[in-house]
Amino acid sequence: KQRVEEDNDVLEKVLALTEAPRADVIYQALRVIRTLLTADADNLKTDWAKRVRQKLLTICVANPPSNVAYEAMGILALDPRHEDIEWVARYITEASDELYNGARPTGWLKSLRNQGYLPGLRRVLRELLVSNPSENVQRRLREALEELRSG
């Protein structure tokens, strides 16, 4: 077991790499973050993990390359929270077609469902569906609702 807060300088440097101008550096930083967070179950409860979580949420909606978004969503799925419902809905409705087709939020949705957030998640997605979004967003919302139903 390795607690992540034992070397704060290293943690801050890894977190800073998520703001690098190159997508490959960001992706590698996210891989390191995933490794650190999963090295010990308690690592997800640290202050550093909370800061990482906020960074990951903003990465997802900043239209990053699909491999970066996919990795960020995968890390978020390790410890889903109620506030993720609004973020995943934002991702579904705002991500570019290229990003969304390369990084669907399937794991994040299923993780939210498995943590008991299904009623709230369904409600938000259905409300978005009846708000008359574009055909593309309607398709995404229907797919997300189907994934929640079938999983």
Short mmCIF file of C-alpha atoms in Angstrom, two decimals:
data_model
loop_
_atom_site.label_atom_id
_atom_site.label_comp_id
_atom_site.label_asym_id
_atom_site.label_seq_id
_atom_site.Cartn_x
_atom_site.Cartn_y
_atom_site.Cartn_z
CA LYS A 1 0.00 0.00 0.00
CA GLN A 2 1.17 3.47 -0.86
CA ARG A 3 -0.52 6.62 0.41
CA VAL A 4 -0.47 9.39 -2.18
CA GLU A 5 0.03 12.29 0.19
CA GLU A 6 3.43 11.10 1.37
CA ASP A 7 5.28 13.23 -1.22
CA ASN A 8 3.32 16.36 -1.94
CA ASP A 9 5.90 17.88 -4.31
CA VAL A 10 5.67 14.93 -6.67
CA LEU A 11 1.87 14.96 -6.53
CA GLU A 12 1.69 18.63 -7.39
CA LYS A 13 4.09 18.17 -10.31
CA VAL A 14 2.01 15.32 -11.70
CA LEU A 15 -1.16 17.38 -11.32
CA ALA A 16 0.54 20.34 -13.05
CA LEU A 17 1.30 18.09 -16.04
CA THR A 18 -2.45 17.88 -16.72
CA GLU A 19 -2.15 21.46 -17.99
CA ALA A 20 0.67 20.72 -20.42
CA PRO A 21 0.23 21.95 -24.00
CA ARG A 22 0.77 18.45 -25.41
CA ALA A 23 -2.00 15.87 -25.22
CA ASP A 24 0.45 12.95 -24.90
CA VAL A 25 1.92 14.51 -21.74
CA ILE A 26 -1.55 15.07 -20.28
CA TYR A 27 -2.51 11.48 -21.08
CA GLN A 28 0.63 10.10 -19.39
CA ALA A 29 0.00 12.31 -16.35
CA LEU A 30 -3.52 10.90 -16.12
CA ARG A 31 -2.14 7.34 -16.28
CA VAL A 32 0.18 8.16 -13.37
CA ILE A 33 -2.71 9.72 -11.44
CA ARG A 34 -4.81 6.58 -11.96
CA THR A 35 -1.95 4.43 -10.69
CA LEU A 36 -1.47 6.61 -7.62
CA LEU A 37 -5.17 6.71 -6.79
CA THR A 38 -5.61 2.95 -7.12
CA ALA A 39 -2.45 2.00 -5.18
CA ASP A 40 -4.44 2.21 -1.93
CA ALA A 41 -8.22 2.41 -1.51
CA ASP A 42 -7.82 5.32 0.92
CA ASN A 43 -6.08 7.42 -1.72
CA LEU A 44 -9.44 8.33 -3.27
CA LYS A 45 -10.36 10.07 0.00
CA THR A 46 -7.35 12.39 0.19
CA ASP A 47 -7.33 16.15 -0.33
CA TRP A 48 -5.11 15.62 -3.36
CA ALA A 49 -7.72 13.29 -4.90
CA LYS A 50 -10.34 16.01 -4.44
CA ARG A 51 -8.17 18.48 -6.36
CA VAL A 52 -7.53 15.86 -9.03
CA ARG A 53 -11.28 15.27 -9.34
CA GLN A 54 -11.95 18.94 -10.07
CA LYS A 55 -9.20 18.97 -12.69
CA LEU A 56 -10.63 15.83 -14.33
CA LEU A 57 -14.11 17.31 -14.52
CA THR A 58 -12.83 20.41 -16.27
CA ILE A 59 -10.69 18.33 -18.61
CA CYS A 60 -13.75 16.35 -19.73
CA VAL A 61 -15.68 19.42 -20.82
CA ALA A 62 -12.71 21.25 -22.37
CA ASN A 63 -12.92 19.24 -25.61
CA PRO A 64 -9.61 17.38 -25.15
CA PRO A 65 -8.36 14.59 -27.42
CA SER A 66 -10.52 11.49 -27.00
CA ASN A 67 -7.82 9.41 -25.27
CA VAL A 68 -7.40 12.15 -22.64
CA ALA A 69 -11.17 12.43 -22.07
CA TYR A 70 -11.53 8.65 -21.90
CA GLU A 71 -8.78 8.36 -19.29
CA ALA A 72 -10.20 11.26 -17.26
CA MET A 73 -13.67 9.69 -17.26
CA GLY A 74 -12.17 6.35 -16.27
CA ILE A 75 -10.54 7.92 -13.24
CA LEU A 76 -13.76 9.72 -12.30
CA ALA A 77 -15.59 6.39 -12.54
CA LEU A 78 -13.37 5.03 -9.74
CA ASP A 79 -15.20 7.23 -7.22
CA PRO A 80 -18.43 8.60 -8.70
CA ARG A 81 -20.20 11.45 -6.92
CA HIS A 82 -23.66 12.93 -7.15
CA GLU A 83 -22.31 16.13 -8.75
CA ASP A 84 -20.96 14.01 -11.61
CA ILE A 85 -24.51 13.72 -12.94
CA GLU A 86 -24.45 17.33 -14.14
CA TRP A 87 -20.92 16.94 -15.51
CA VAL A 88 -21.65 13.79 -17.48
CA ALA A 89 -24.82 15.41 -18.83
CA ARG A 90 -22.76 18.41 -19.88
CA TYR A 91 -20.27 16.12 -21.59
CA ILE A 92 -23.05 14.31 -23.46
CA THR A 93 -24.61 17.55 -24.66
CA GLU A 94 -21.49 19.64 -25.35
CA ALA A 95 -18.71 17.33 -26.54
CA SER A 96 -17.81 17.60 -30.20
CA ASP A 97 -18.84 14.68 -32.40
CA GLU A 98 -15.22 13.67 -32.86
CA LEU A 99 -14.58 13.66 -29.12
CA TYR A 100 -17.83 11.93 -28.21
CA ASN A 101 -17.40 9.21 -30.83
CA GLY A 102 -13.88 8.54 -29.55
CA ALA A 103 -14.70 8.70 -25.85
CA ARG A 104 -18.20 7.78 -24.81
CA PRO A 105 -18.96 8.12 -21.08
CA THR A 106 -20.15 4.52 -20.73
CA GLY A 107 -17.97 3.57 -17.75
CA TRP A 108 -18.73 6.81 -15.94
CA LEU A 109 -22.48 6.31 -16.46
CA LYS A 110 -22.37 2.72 -15.23
CA SER A 111 -20.30 3.70 -12.22
CA LEU A 112 -22.84 6.37 -11.30
CA ARG A 113 -25.64 3.83 -11.71
CA ASN A 114 -23.82 1.29 -9.55
CA GLN A 115 -23.35 3.85 -6.77
CA GLY A 116 -27.10 4.45 -6.54
CA TYR A 117 -27.37 7.64 -8.59
CA LEU A 118 -29.57 6.06 -11.27
CA PRO A 119 -32.83 7.91 -10.45
CA GLY A 120 -31.17 11.34 -10.53
CA LEU A 121 -29.14 10.48 -13.60
CA ARG A 122 -32.20 9.26 -15.51
CA ARG A 123 -34.17 12.35 -14.49
CA VAL A 124 -31.47 14.74 -15.74
CA LEU A 125 -30.98 12.88 -19.02
CA ARG A 126 -34.74 12.69 -19.66
CA GLU A 127 -35.16 16.40 -18.89
CA LEU A 128 -32.45 17.16 -21.42
CA LEU A 129 -34.12 14.90 -23.96
CA VAL A 130 -37.45 16.74 -23.75
CA SER A 131 -35.74 20.15 -23.93
CA ASN A 132 -35.59 19.74 -27.72
CA PRO A 133 -31.82 19.40 -28.26
CA SER A 134 -30.26 18.75 -31.67
CA GLU A 135 -30.83 15.35 -33.26
CA ASN A 136 -27.26 14.40 -32.47
CA VAL A 137 -27.65 15.19 -28.77
CA GLN A 138 -31.01 13.40 -28.72
CA ARG A 139 -29.28 10.30 -30.08
CA ARG A 140 -26.54 10.54 -27.43
CA LEU A 141 -29.08 10.96 -24.64
CA ARG A 142 -31.12 7.98 -25.86
CA GLU A 143 -27.96 5.87 -26.08
CA ALA A 144 -26.97 6.88 -22.55
CA LEU A 145 -30.44 6.02 -21.20
CA GLU A 146 -30.28 2.67 -23.01
CA GLU A 147 -26.86 1.92 -21.54
CA LEU A 148 -28.23 2.61 -18.08
CA ARG A 149 -31.19 0.33 -18.74
CA SER A 150 -29.22 -2.55 -20.24
CA GLY A 151 -26.20 -2.58 -17.95
#
